[in-house]
Coordinates of C-alpha atoms in Angstrom, one line a residue:
Chain G
M6 CA 0.0 0.0 0.0
F7 CA 2.6 2.4 1.1
N8 CA 4.9 1.3 -1.7
S9 CA 2.3 2.0 -4.3
Y10 CA 1.7 5.4 -2.8
I11 CA 5.4 6.2 -3.2
K12 CA 5.3 4.9 -6.7
R13 CA 2.3 7.1 -7.6
S14 CA 3.7 10.3 -6.1
Y15 CA 7.0 9.5 -7.9
S16 CA 5.3 9.1 -11.3
L17 CA 3.4 12.3 -10.5
L18 CA 6.7 14.1 -9.8
V19 CA 8.1 12.7 -13.0
S20 CA 5.2 13.9 -15.1
F21 CA 5.3 17.3 -13.5
F22 CA 9.0 17.4 -14.4
L23 CA 8.2 16.3 -17.9
I24 CA 5.5 18.9 -18.4
F25 CA 8.0 21.5 -17.1
V26 CA 10.6 20.4 -19.5
I27 CA 8.1 20.3 -22.4
S28 CA 6.7 23.7 -21.7
T29 CA 10.2 25.2 -21.6
S30 CA 11.5 23.5 -24.7
S31 CA 10.4 25.1 -28.0
Y32 CA 9.1 22.1 -30.0
A33 CA 9.2 18.9 -28.0
G34 CA 5.7 17.7 -28.6
V35 CA 2.9 16.9 -26.1
A36 CA 3.5 14.2 -23.7
V37 CA 0.4 12.3 -22.4
P38 CA 1.0 9.4 -20.0
D39 CA -0.2 5.9 -20.9
V40 CA -3.1 4.6 -18.9
D41 CA -2.1 1.7 -16.6
P42 CA -5.1 -0.8 -16.7
A43 CA -4.4 -1.6 -13.0
D44 CA -4.6 2.1 -11.9
A45 CA -8.3 2.6 -11.2
A46 CA -8.0 6.3 -10.9
A47 CA -6.4 6.7 -14.3
V48 CA -8.9 4.3 -15.9
A49 CA -11.7 6.4 -14.4
K50 CA -10.2 9.6 -15.9
A51 CA -9.8 7.9 -19.2
K52 CA -13.4 6.8 -19.1
T53 CA -14.5 10.4 -18.4
G54 CA -12.3 11.4 -21.4
M55 CA -14.0 8.7 -23.5
D56 CA -17.5 9.9 -22.7
L57 CA -16.4 13.5 -23.5
F58 CA -14.7 12.4 -26.7
K59 CA -17.8 10.5 -27.9
A60 CA -20.1 13.4 -27.0
N61 CA -18.1 16.2 -28.6
C62 CA -15.4 14.9 -31.0
T63 CA -16.5 11.8 -32.9
A64 CA -18.9 13.8 -35.1
C65 CA -15.8 15.0 -37.0
H66 CA -12.7 13.1 -35.7
A67 CA -11.4 9.6 -35.4
I68 CA -8.2 8.5 -33.7
D69 CA -6.7 6.5 -36.5
R70 CA -7.9 8.2 -39.6
K71 CA -8.9 11.4 -41.1
V72 CA -12.7 12.0 -41.1
I73 CA -13.9 15.5 -41.4
G74 CA -11.1 16.8 -39.3
P75 CA -7.6 15.3 -39.1
A76 CA -6.7 12.0 -37.5
L77 CA -5.8 12.5 -33.9
A78 CA -3.2 9.8 -33.3
D79 CA -0.3 11.9 -34.5
V80 CA -1.4 15.1 -32.9
W81 CA 1.2 14.8 -30.1
D82 CA 4.3 15.5 -32.1
K83 CA 2.7 18.2 -34.2
W84 CA 1.9 20.5 -31.3
D85 CA 4.6 22.3 -29.3
T86 CA 3.0 22.5 -25.8
E87 CA 0.1 20.9 -24.0
E88 CA -1.2 24.4 -23.1
N89 CA -1.5 25.5 -26.7
L90 CA -3.2 22.2 -27.6
I91 CA -5.7 22.7 -24.8
A92 CA -6.3 26.3 -25.9
W93 CA -6.8 25.0 -29.5
V94 CA -9.4 22.5 -28.4
K95 CA -11.3 25.1 -26.3
N96 CA -11.2 27.8 -28.9
S97 CA -9.4 27.1 -32.1
Q98 CA -10.1 30.5 -33.7
A99 CA -8.4 32.4 -30.9
V100 CA -5.2 30.3 -31.4
I101 CA -5.3 30.9 -35.1
K102 CA -5.6 34.7 -34.5
S103 CA -2.7 34.6 -32.1
G104 CA -0.6 33.6 -35.1
H105 CA 0.4 30.1 -34.0
A106 CA 2.2 28.6 -36.9
H107 CA 0.9 25.0 -36.7
A108 CA -2.7 26.2 -36.0
N109 CA -2.7 28.3 -39.1
K110 CA -1.2 25.5 -41.2
I111 CA -3.9 23.1 -40.2
Y112 CA -6.6 25.8 -40.8
E113 CA -5.3 26.3 -44.3
E114 CA -5.0 22.6 -44.9
Y115 CA -8.6 22.0 -44.1
N116 CA -10.0 24.8 -46.3
K117 CA -10.5 27.2 -43.4
M118 CA -13.2 25.0 -41.8
P119 CA -13.2 26.0 -38.2
M120 CA -13.5 23.5 -35.4
P121 CA -16.4 24.5 -33.1
A122 CA -15.3 26.1 -29.8
F123 CA -15.8 24.1 -26.6
P124 CA -15.8 26.9 -23.9
T125 CA -17.7 24.7 -21.4
L126 CA -14.8 22.2 -21.1
S127 CA -12.3 22.7 -18.3
D128 CA -8.6 22.2 -18.8
E129 CA -8.9 19.1 -16.6
Q130 CA -11.6 17.6 -18.9
V131 CA -9.6 18.3 -22.0
K132 CA -6.7 16.5 -20.4
D133 CA -8.9 13.5 -19.7
V134 CA -9.8 13.5 -23.3
F135 CA -6.1 13.4 -24.2
L136 CA -5.6 10.6 -21.8
Y137 CA -8.4 8.6 -23.5
M138 CA -7.0 9.4 -27.0
K139 CA -3.6 8.2 -26.0
A140 CA -5.1 5.0 -24.5
A141 CA -7.3 4.4 -27.5
E142 CA -4.3 4.6 -29.8
K143 CA -2.9 1.6 -28.0
G144 CA -6.2 -0.2 -28.3
F145 CA -7.1 0.2 -24.7
D146 CA -10.8 0.6 -23.9
P147 CA -11.4 2.2 -20.5
S148 CA -15.0 1.0 -20.3
N149 CA -13.6 -2.5 -20.6
P150 CA -10.2 -2.6 -18.9
G151 CA -10.1 -6.4 -18.9
G152 CA -9.7 -6.2 -22.7
K153 CA -12.3 -8.8 -23.7
K154 CA -13.3 -8.3 -27.3
E155 CA -16.9 -9.0 -28.4
T156 CA -17.2 -10.8 -31.6
A157 CA -21.0 -11.2 -31.7
D158 CA -21.2 -9.8 -35.2
A159 CA -18.7 -12.2 -36.6
A160 CA -20.3 -15.1 -34.8
G161 CA -23.7 -14.2 -36.1
G162 CA -22.5 -14.0 -39.7
A163 CA -20.8 -17.4 -39.3
T164 CA -24.0 -19.1 -38.0
T165 CA -26.2 -17.9 -40.8
E166 CA -23.6 -19.0 -43.4
G167 CA -23.4 -22.4 -41.6
A168 CA -27.1 -22.8 -41.8
D169 CA -27.0 -22.2 -45.6
S170 CA -24.3 -24.6 -46.3
G171 CA -26.0 -27.2 -44.0
K172 CA -29.1 -27.0 -46.2
S173 CA -27.3 -27.8 -49.4
N174 CA -25.4 -30.5 -47.7
T175 CA -28.6 -32.4 -46.7
T176 CA -29.9 -32.3 -50.3
L177 CA -26.6 -33.6 -51.5
I178 CA -26.7 -36.5 -49.0
L179 CA -30.2 -37.3 -49.9
V180 CA -29.4 -37.4 -53.6
G181 CA -26.4 -39.6 -52.9
L182 CA -28.4 -42.0 -50.8
F183 CA -31.1 -42.3 -53.5
A184 CA -28.4 -43.1 -56.2
V185 CA -26.8 -45.8 -54.0
L186 CA -30.2 -47.4 -53.4
A187 CA -31.1 -47.3 -57.1
I188 CA -27.8 -49.0 -58.0
L189 CA -28.3 -51.6 -55.3
G190 CA -31.9 -52.3 -56.6
A191 CA -30.6 -52.8 -60.2
V192 CA -27.9 -55.2 -59.1
L193 CA -30.3 -57.2 -57.0
F194 CA -32.8 -57.4 -59.8
N195 CA -30.1 -58.6 -62.2
I196 CA -29.0 -61.3 -59.7
T197 CA -32.5 -62.6 -59.2
S198 CA -33.3 -62.9 -62.9
K199 CA -30.0 -64.7 -63.5
L200 CA -30.7 -67.1 -60.6
S201 CA -34.2 -67.9 -61.8
K202 CA -32.7 -68.6 -65.3
I203 CA -30.1 -71.0 -63.8
A204 CA -32.9 -72.7 -61.8
K205 CA -35.0 -73.2 -64.9
V206 CA -32.0 -74.7 -66.8
A207 CA -31.4 -77.0 -63.9
Q208 CA -35.1 -78.2 -64.1
G209 CA -34.3 -79.3 -67.7
E210 CA -35.6 -76.5 -69.9
S211 CA -33.5 -75.5 -72.9
L212 CA -31.6 -72.3 -72.7
D213 CA -32.7 -71.1 -76.2
A214 CA -36.4 -71.5 -75.4
I215 CA -36.0 -69.5 -72.2
E216 CA -34.2 -66.7 -74.0
A217 CA -36.7 -66.6 -76.8
V218 CA -39.6 -66.2 -74.3
E219 CA -37.5 -63.5 -72.5
A220 CA -36.9 -61.6 -75.6
A221 CA -40.6 -61.6 -76.5
S222 CA -41.6 -60.4 -73.1
K223 CA -38.9 -57.7 -73.2
K224 CA -40.2 -56.4 -76.5
A225 CA -43.8 -56.2 -75.1
L226 CA -42.5 -54.4 -72.0
V227 CA -40.6 -51.8 -74.1
K228 CA -43.8 -51.3 -76.1
K229 CA -45.9 -50.8 -72.9
L230 CA -43.3 -48.6 -71.4
G231 CA -43.1 -46.6 -74.5
V232 CA -46.8 -45.9 -74.5
V233 CA -46.7 -44.9 -70.8
A234 CA -43.7 -42.7 -71.4
V235 CA -45.5 -40.9 -74.3
I236 CA -48.6 -40.3 -72.2
I237 CA -46.5 -39.0 -69.3
A238 CA -44.5 -36.8 -71.7
A239 CA -47.7 -35.4 -73.3
V240 CA -49.1 -34.5 -69.9
L241 CA -45.9 -32.9 -68.8
L242 CA -45.6 -31.0 -72.0
L243 CA -49.2 -29.7 -71.7
F244 CA -48.5 -28.8 -68.1
N245 CA -45.3 -26.9 -69.1
I246 CA -47.0 -25.1 -71.9
G247 CA -49.9 -24.1 -69.7
N248 CA -47.6 -23.0 -66.9
G249 CA -45.3 -21.2 -69.3
A250 CA -48.3 -19.3 -70.8
I251 CA -49.5 -18.3 -67.3
N252 CA -46.0 -17.1 -66.4
L253 CA -45.6 -15.1 -69.5
G254 CA -44.7 -11.6 -68.4
R255 CA -44.3 -12.6 -64.8
S256 CA -40.9 -12.4 -63.2
Q257 CA -41.3 -14.0 -59.8
G258 CA -37.9 -15.0 -58.5
Y259 CA -36.1 -12.6 -60.9
K260 CA -32.8 -11.9 -59.2
P261 CA -30.4 -10.0 -61.5
E262 CA -26.9 -9.0 -60.7
Q263 CA -26.7 -5.3 -59.9
P264 CA -23.8 -2.8 -60.7
I265 CA -23.1 -2.6 -56.9
R266 CA -23.5 -5.6 -54.7
F267 CA -25.6 -3.7 -52.3
S268 CA -26.8 -6.1 -49.5
H269 CA -30.3 -5.4 -48.0
A270 CA -29.5 -8.2 -45.6
L271 CA -26.7 -6.1 -44.1
H272 CA -28.3 -2.6 -44.3
V273 CA -31.8 -3.6 -43.2
G274 CA -31.3 -6.9 -41.4
Q275 CA -28.2 -6.1 -39.4
N276 CA -28.0 -2.4 -39.4
K277 CA -31.8 -1.9 -39.0
I278 CA -31.9 1.1 -41.3
E279 CA -35.5 2.0 -42.1
C280 CA -36.6 1.3 -45.7
Q281 CA -37.8 4.9 -46.0
Y282 CA -34.4 6.3 -45.1
C283 CA -33.2 5.5 -48.6
H284 CA -36.5 5.0 -50.5
T285 CA -37.7 8.5 -49.6
G286 CA -40.5 8.7 -52.2
V287 CA -42.4 5.7 -50.9
E288 CA -44.8 7.8 -48.7
K289 CA -45.1 10.7 -51.0
S290 CA -45.3 9.5 -54.5
R291 CA -46.2 6.7 -56.9
H292 CA -42.5 5.6 -56.9
A293 CA -40.6 4.3 -54.0
S294 CA -37.6 6.0 -55.6
I295 CA -34.1 4.6 -55.9
P296 CA -31.7 6.7 -53.7
G297 CA -29.1 8.8 -55.2
T298 CA -25.4 8.5 -54.1
Q299 CA -25.8 11.5 -51.7
I300 CA -27.9 9.3 -49.4
C301 CA -25.2 6.5 -49.6
M302 CA -22.6 9.1 -48.7
N303 CA -24.5 10.1 -45.5
C304 CA -22.9 7.0 -44.0
H305 CA -20.2 6.0 -46.4
K306 CA -18.1 9.2 -46.1
Y307 CA -17.2 7.5 -42.8
V308 CA -17.8 3.8 -43.5
Q309 CA -15.1 2.9 -46.0
E310 CA -15.1 -0.9 -45.6
G311 CA -17.9 -3.4 -45.5
P312 CA -17.9 -6.8 -43.7
K313 CA -18.3 -8.9 -46.8
Y314 CA -16.7 -7.3 -49.8
G315 CA -14.2 -5.1 -48.0
K316 CA -13.5 -1.9 -49.8
D317 CA -14.3 -3.1 -53.3
E318 CA -18.1 -2.4 -53.4
I319 CA -17.9 0.8 -51.4
K320 CA -15.2 2.1 -53.7
K321 CA -17.7 1.8 -56.5
I322 CA -20.0 4.3 -54.7
Y323 CA -17.0 6.7 -54.5
D324 CA -16.4 6.3 -58.2
Y325 CA -20.1 6.9 -59.1
S326 CA -20.4 9.9 -56.7
G327 CA -17.0 11.4 -57.6
W328 CA -15.8 11.3 -54.0
D329 CA -12.1 11.1 -53.1
P330 CA -11.7 9.4 -49.7
D331 CA -8.1 10.5 -49.3
K332 CA -8.9 14.2 -49.9
G333 CA -12.3 13.9 -48.2
A334 CA -14.0 15.9 -51.0
F335 CA -16.0 15.4 -54.2
V336 CA -13.5 15.8 -56.9
K337 CA -15.3 14.5 -60.0
A338 CA -18.7 14.9 -61.6
P339 CA -21.1 12.2 -60.4
K340 CA -22.0 9.3 -62.7
N341 CA -25.3 7.5 -63.0
I342 CA -25.7 4.1 -61.4
E343 CA -27.7 2.0 -63.8
W344 CA -29.5 -0.3 -61.4
V345 CA -31.3 -3.2 -63.1
Q346 CA -35.1 -2.8 -62.6
I347 CA -36.6 -5.9 -61.0
H348 CA -40.3 -5.2 -60.4
N349 CA -42.0 -4.1 -63.5
L350 CA -45.7 -3.7 -63.7
P351 CA -47.1 -3.6 -67.2
D352 CA -47.7 -0.1 -68.5
H353 CA -51.4 -0.6 -68.5
V354 CA -51.5 -1.0 -64.8
Y355 CA -51.4 2.0 -62.4
F356 CA -49.8 1.4 -59.0
N357 CA -49.1 4.0 -56.4
H358 CA -46.7 3.3 -53.5
S359 CA -47.9 6.1 -51.3
Q360 CA -51.5 4.9 -51.5
H361 CA -50.4 1.5 -50.2
V362 CA -47.7 2.5 -47.7
K363 CA -48.9 5.8 -46.3
V364 CA -52.7 5.5 -46.5
G365 CA -53.1 1.7 -46.4
K366 CA -50.2 1.2 -43.9
I367 CA -49.1 -1.9 -45.7
E368 CA -45.7 -3.2 -44.7
C369 CA -43.1 -3.2 -47.5
Q370 CA -42.5 -6.9 -46.8
T371 CA -46.1 -7.8 -47.7
C372 CA -45.3 -7.4 -51.4
H373 CA -41.5 -7.4 -51.4
G374 CA -40.9 -10.4 -49.2
K375 CA -38.2 -10.7 -46.5
I376 CA -36.1 -7.9 -47.9
E377 CA -34.1 -7.8 -44.6
E378 CA -32.7 -11.3 -45.4
M379 CA -32.0 -10.8 -49.1
E380 CA -28.3 -10.5 -50.0
T381 CA -29.4 -9.8 -53.6
V382 CA -32.9 -8.5 -54.1
E383 CA -35.3 -10.8 -56.0
Q384 CA -38.9 -10.4 -57.0
F385 CA -41.0 -12.1 -54.2
A386 CA -44.5 -11.6 -55.5
P387 CA -45.8 -12.7 -58.9
L388 CA -47.3 -9.2 -59.5
S389 CA -50.1 -10.9 -61.4
M390 CA -53.6 -9.5 -61.5
G391 CA -54.9 -12.5 -59.5
W392 CA -52.4 -11.7 -56.8
C393 CA -53.5 -8.0 -56.7
I394 CA -57.2 -8.8 -56.7
N395 CA -56.9 -11.5 -54.0
C396 CA -55.2 -9.1 -51.6
H397 CA -57.8 -6.4 -52.4
R398 CA -60.5 -8.9 -51.5
E399 CA -59.0 -10.1 -48.3
T400 CA -57.3 -7.0 -46.8
K401 CA -59.3 -5.0 -44.3
V402 CA -58.9 -1.2 -44.8
Q403 CA -57.7 0.7 -41.8
F404 CA -60.8 2.8 -41.3
A405 CA -60.2 3.7 -37.7
D406 CA -58.2 6.9 -37.1
N407 CA -57.7 7.4 -40.8
N408 CA -58.9 10.7 -42.2
Y409 CA -58.4 9.5 -45.7
Y410 CA -61.5 7.4 -45.6
S411 CA -63.8 9.9 -43.8
V412 CA -65.9 10.3 -46.9
F413 CA -67.3 6.7 -46.6
E414 CA -70.0 7.8 -44.1
K415 CA -72.3 4.9 -44.7
Y416 CA -69.6 2.4 -43.8
H417 CA -68.6 4.4 -40.8
D418 CA -72.2 4.4 -39.6
E419 CA -72.6 0.7 -40.1
I420 CA -69.4 0.0 -38.2
K421 CA -70.6 2.2 -35.4
K422 CA -74.0 0.4 -35.3
G423 CA -72.2 -2.9 -35.3
K424 CA -73.7 -4.0 -38.6
R425 CA -70.3 -4.4 -40.2
A426 CA -67.2 -6.0 -39.0
G427 CA -64.8 -4.3 -41.4
V428 CA -64.3 -2.9 -44.8
T429 CA -62.2 -4.6 -47.4
V430 CA -60.5 -2.9 -50.3
E431 CA -63.1 -4.5 -52.6
D432 CA -65.9 -2.8 -50.6
I433 CA -64.5 0.7 -51.5
G434 CA -64.1 -0.1 -55.2
G435 CA -60.7 -1.9 -55.1
T436 CA -61.7 -4.4 -57.7
E437 CA -63.2 -2.1 -60.2
C438 CA -61.4 -2.3 -63.5
Q439 CA -60.7 1.4 -63.8
K440 CA -59.2 1.6 -60.4
C441 CA -56.0 0.3 -61.9
H442 CA -56.5 0.3 -65.6
Y443 CA -57.1 3.6 -67.2
Chain I
M3 CA -37.3 -48.2 -81.9
K4 CA -40.0 -45.9 -83.2
Q5 CA -41.2 -45.2 -79.7
L6 CA -37.7 -44.5 -78.5
S7 CA -37.3 -41.7 -81.1
Y8 CA -40.7 -40.3 -80.0
I9 CA -39.5 -40.3 -76.4
T10 CA -36.3 -38.5 -77.2
I11 CA -38.1 -35.8 -79.1
L12 CA -40.7 -35.3 -76.4
S13 CA -38.2 -35.3 -73.5
F14 CA -36.2 -32.7 -75.5
I15 CA -39.3 -30.5 -75.8
I16 CA -40.0 -30.9 -72.1
L17 CA -36.4 -30.1 -71.1
T18 CA -36.3 -27.0 -73.3
S19 CA -39.7 -25.7 -72.1
A20 CA -38.6 -26.1 -68.5
C21 CA -35.5 -24.1 -69.2
I22 CA -37.2 -20.9 -70.3
R23 CA -36.8 -19.3 -66.9
N24 CA -33.9 -18.8 -64.5
S25 CA -33.3 -16.2 -61.8
K26 CA -31.0 -14.1 -63.9
N27 CA -33.6 -13.7 -66.6
P28 CA -36.9 -11.8 -66.2
G29 CA -38.7 -14.3 -68.5
R30 CA -40.7 -13.9 -71.6
E31 CA -43.4 -11.3 -72.2
Y32 CA -46.8 -11.4 -73.8
M33 CA -47.3 -8.4 -76.1
P34 CA -44.3 -6.3 -74.9
D35 CA -45.7 -3.2 -76.5
M36 CA -48.4 -3.2 -73.9
V37 CA -46.0 -3.8 -71.0
H38 CA -43.4 -1.2 -71.7
S39 CA -44.2 2.5 -71.7
T40 CA -43.6 4.4 -74.8
A41 CA -43.0 7.5 -72.7
Y42 CA -39.8 7.5 -70.6
E43 CA -40.6 6.4 -67.1
A44 CA -39.3 8.0 -63.9
G45 CA -35.8 6.8 -63.1
S46 CA -35.2 5.3 -66.5
V47 CA -32.3 5.9 -68.9
N48 CA -33.0 8.7 -71.3
P49 CA -31.0 9.3 -74.4
I50 CA -32.5 12.8 -74.9
F51 CA -30.9 14.5 -72.0
K52 CA -27.2 15.1 -71.8
D53 CA -26.7 13.3 -68.4
G54 CA -28.8 10.3 -69.6
K55 CA -31.4 10.5 -66.9
T56 CA -35.2 11.0 -67.2
N57 CA -35.3 12.5 -63.7
Q58 CA -34.2 16.1 -64.3
L59 CA -33.9 19.0 -61.9
P60 CA -36.0 22.1 -62.7
P61 CA -34.1 24.6 -64.9
K62 CA -31.8 26.9 -63.0
G63 CA -33.6 29.9 -61.5
S64 CA -37.1 28.4 -61.8
V65 CA -39.1 27.9 -58.6
A66 CA -41.9 25.5 -58.1
Q67 CA -45.1 27.1 -56.7
G68 CA -45.0 27.2 -53.0
K69 CA -41.5 25.9 -52.8
Y70 CA -39.5 27.3 -49.9
I71 CA -36.2 28.9 -50.6
Y72 CA -33.7 28.7 -47.8
P73 CA -32.0 32.1 -47.6
Y74 CA -28.8 31.1 -45.8
D75 CA -25.6 29.8 -47.5
N76 CA -23.7 26.7 -46.6
T77 CA -20.9 28.8 -45.0
I78 CA -19.7 29.6 -41.5
E79 CA -21.3 33.0 -41.9
G80 CA -24.6 31.4 -43.1
Y81 CA -24.6 29.1 -40.1
E82 CA -24.2 32.1 -37.7
A83 CA -26.8 34.1 -39.5
S84 CA -29.3 31.3 -39.5
V85 CA -30.0 32.1 -35.8
A86 CA -32.6 34.5 -37.1
N87 CA -34.5 31.7 -38.8
K88 CA -37.7 30.8 -36.9
N89 CA -40.3 28.0 -37.3
P90 CA -43.1 29.5 -39.4
F91 CA -45.5 26.6 -38.6
T92 CA -47.7 25.9 -35.7
F93 CA -48.0 22.2 -35.3
T94 CA -50.6 20.5 -33.1
K95 CA -49.2 18.1 -30.4
D96 CA -50.7 15.2 -32.3
E97 CA -48.8 16.1 -35.5
V98 CA -45.5 16.4 -33.6
D99 CA -46.0 13.2 -31.6
N100 CA -47.1 11.1 -34.6
Q101 CA -45.7 12.6 -37.9
G102 CA -42.7 14.1 -36.2
Q103 CA -41.8 11.0 -34.4
H104 CA -42.3 8.9 -37.5
L105 CA -39.9 11.1 -39.5
Y106 CA -37.4 11.2 -36.6
K107 CA -37.4 7.4 -36.4
I108 CA -36.8 7.0 -40.1
N109 CA -34.2 9.6 -40.6
C110 CA -32.5 10.5 -37.3
A111 CA -32.9 7.7 -34.8
I112 CA -30.5 5.3 -36.5
C113 CA -27.6 7.4 -35.2
H114 CA -29.0 9.9 -32.7
G115 CA -31.0 7.2 -30.9
D116 CA -34.7 7.0 -30.1
K117 CA -34.2 9.2 -27.1
G118 CA -31.8 11.6 -28.8
D119 CA -28.9 10.6 -26.6
G120 CA -26.6 9.9 -29.5
Q121 CA -26.8 6.1 -29.0
G122 CA -28.6 4.9 -32.1
H123 CA -28.4 1.3 -33.4
L124 CA -25.5 2.0 -35.7
V125 CA -23.6 3.6 -32.7
E126 CA -24.4 0.7 -30.5
I127 CA -23.1 -1.9 -32.9
G128 CA -20.0 0.1 -33.4
K129 CA -20.4 0.8 -37.1
F130 CA -20.7 4.6 -36.8
P131 CA -19.2 7.1 -34.3
P132 CA -21.7 8.6 -31.8
P133 CA -23.1 12.0 -32.6
P134 CA -23.4 14.6 -29.8
T135 CA -26.3 14.1 -27.5
Y136 CA -29.4 16.3 -27.7
L137 CA -30.0 16.0 -24.0
S138 CA -27.1 18.0 -22.6
G139 CA -24.3 20.3 -23.6
V140 CA -24.2 22.5 -26.7
L141 CA -27.1 20.9 -28.6
L142 CA -29.5 21.2 -25.7
T143 CA -29.6 25.0 -26.0
L144 CA -28.7 25.3 -29.7
P145 CA -31.0 27.9 -31.4
E146 CA -33.6 26.3 -33.6
G147 CA -32.4 28.2 -36.7
K148 CA -29.0 26.6 -36.4
R149 CA -30.7 23.2 -36.0
Y150 CA -32.6 23.8 -39.2
H151 CA -29.3 24.9 -40.9
T152 CA -27.7 21.6 -39.8
V153 CA -30.6 19.5 -41.2
M154 CA -30.4 21.5 -44.4
Y155 CA -26.7 21.3 -45.1
G156 CA -25.3 18.7 -42.6
K157 CA -22.5 19.2 -40.1
G158 CA -19.4 17.3 -39.3
L159 CA -20.1 13.6 -40.3
M160 CA -23.9 14.3 -40.7
G161 CA -25.0 14.7 -44.3
S162 CA -27.6 17.0 -45.7
Y163 CA -31.2 15.9 -45.3
A164 CA -32.5 18.6 -47.7
S165 CA -33.5 16.0 -50.3
Q166 CA -35.1 13.6 -47.9
L167 CA -37.2 16.0 -45.8
D168 CA -39.2 19.0 -47.2
H169 CA -39.5 22.4 -45.5
R170 CA -42.5 21.4 -43.3
E171 CA -41.0 18.0 -42.4
R172 CA -37.7 19.5 -41.3
W173 CA -39.5 21.8 -38.8
L174 CA -41.7 18.9 -37.7
V175 CA -38.6 16.7 -36.9
L176 CA -37.0 19.7 -35.0
E177 CA -40.2 20.1 -33.0
Y178 CA -40.2 16.5 -32.1
V179 CA -36.5 16.8 -31.0
K180 CA -37.6 19.5 -28.6
T181 CA -40.1 17.2 -27.0
L182 CA -37.2 14.7 -26.5
Q183 CA -35.3 17.4 -24.8
G184 CA -38.1 18.3 -22.4
D185 CA -38.5 21.8 -21.0
A186 CA -35.0 22.9 -21.9
G187 CA -35.5 22.0 -25.5
A188 CA -39.0 23.6 -25.8
S189 CA -37.5 26.9 -24.9
A190 CA -34.6 26.6 -27.3
P191 CA -33.3 30.2 -27.4
A192 CA -33.7 32.1 -30.6
T193 CA -30.7 34.3 -29.7
D194 CA -27.3 32.8 -29.7
S195 CA -25.7 32.3 -26.3
T196 CA -23.4 29.4 -26.8
S197 CA -21.4 29.9 -29.9
T198 CA -18.2 31.8 -29.9
A199 CA -16.7 29.8 -32.8
A200 CA -16.6 32.4 -35.5
K201 CA -16.2 35.5 -33.4

């Protein structure tokens, strides 16, 4: 106990001495002590620093790379004294005006974009932030001094993949088993026929006579089999033709490759981004609208690497939008991304997204399937007329608390009097021809 | 033998008819001239315009009827001047609580968190750095004009939401944020007491 007290006061003395030396020397850099994971007080200070850092700094800065502002890992050597750096954090404009050389250099380098002032932070708080920054550089997390890393995401990804490959494995095993059984059956049949032949010869019949009978019965069997096969083939053919005719113009299951391998499973499933975040038109217009690159860049200015394809696919967004991640600016004119259209209603059908999503409060997944699990989007619904009409017949319109339907006074009355349980889309004209075809 | 040749022909037909569709192919169409619009559809490729898009911005200088024009520039001076910008709408509590919350959950909560504490889902799973909290510090008392300016042009890592939210929706979201902040947020000062950045 006493020993550690001496140690601590000794290190305090040393750091005071260091600070003294640094503040007197002209360009020695800023010295921030490392956090000892065993030192509870230092860890607590670093934790305070972390909270402050996350509340005030991460909107523009990261430790290990340039974001909006510069990377903070190498800030220690670039600044002359800790006092100046603290002053810079608290009010950068004042330091620039005082004519500090490095402050002005940074200001010019970042196109005179000022860092907001933080007058409410005390010197001690800024020092805590420094303490955290230094610790974070070394990979130390003050909220988790033990250093256990969570790998929940990686494990989750692995299990889903495992389930997928397991599925295909079972089909393979089944097919293999079936093949083995078929071969076994054929061999057994062969053996029994040969054995019966031997038995007959043993009973004194002539081999030629047996073979002649066998040949005749074989011929008859082939003829019979041929007739059966022709009938089966004809039925199958008719079935195929009929099915093909029904499916003309329907693209259920259509799953084309897209210019960017954008994964809905990642963005919607794991990251839980709302559909409307990107498909902004879905509540306001006929079209759900495909987002422009500026919506991608809301996040991907920062997120430069994906979990599955690494930097390759995100680099494509940068190419399309003209963004230079090294310079942190748009340097080229944006190009169009030619996404392949999947859902295509015929031109003679009118469909309006806002009517279904905003007024009808239909979930996107009702028509588009489990988008949140799709790595590549495919057409879930047949988009056939029968499919539309069925849904219009079965779906109850949300009459309660919905101003849109206030004109249907008779129905509202009947619901109030208890004569009517609900109103389907068909009841309000949802199966009239001219509702969709005009 | 005759039957065998029949069988081969028929099975060939069956095989080919079964192969019409696969997942990389949208399939065949019946009367394609009734399926595809003669006019260019929204979002489609268009050879007539120079940039190849059907979706075009209105010509420069033209203003759609009723469209709001934001008078402040995306500069430091513009940000400071936006303090004077006030909410021109009076929303009912119902509008703020329902529509405002709906818009907030779609556009903001993924980073700023459902409560506005800067702990949205993307922050929690460590994919995106946390934004400042609304509930304390600078943002608690930030003037509403500056808030609008930030939604309009973005700030720091936050992008612009001008294309996603229209004029009314931006104010609706900001009103909802005030309800998250409680009493302090409801009286977000119109005059600037916190910023000394550009002085």
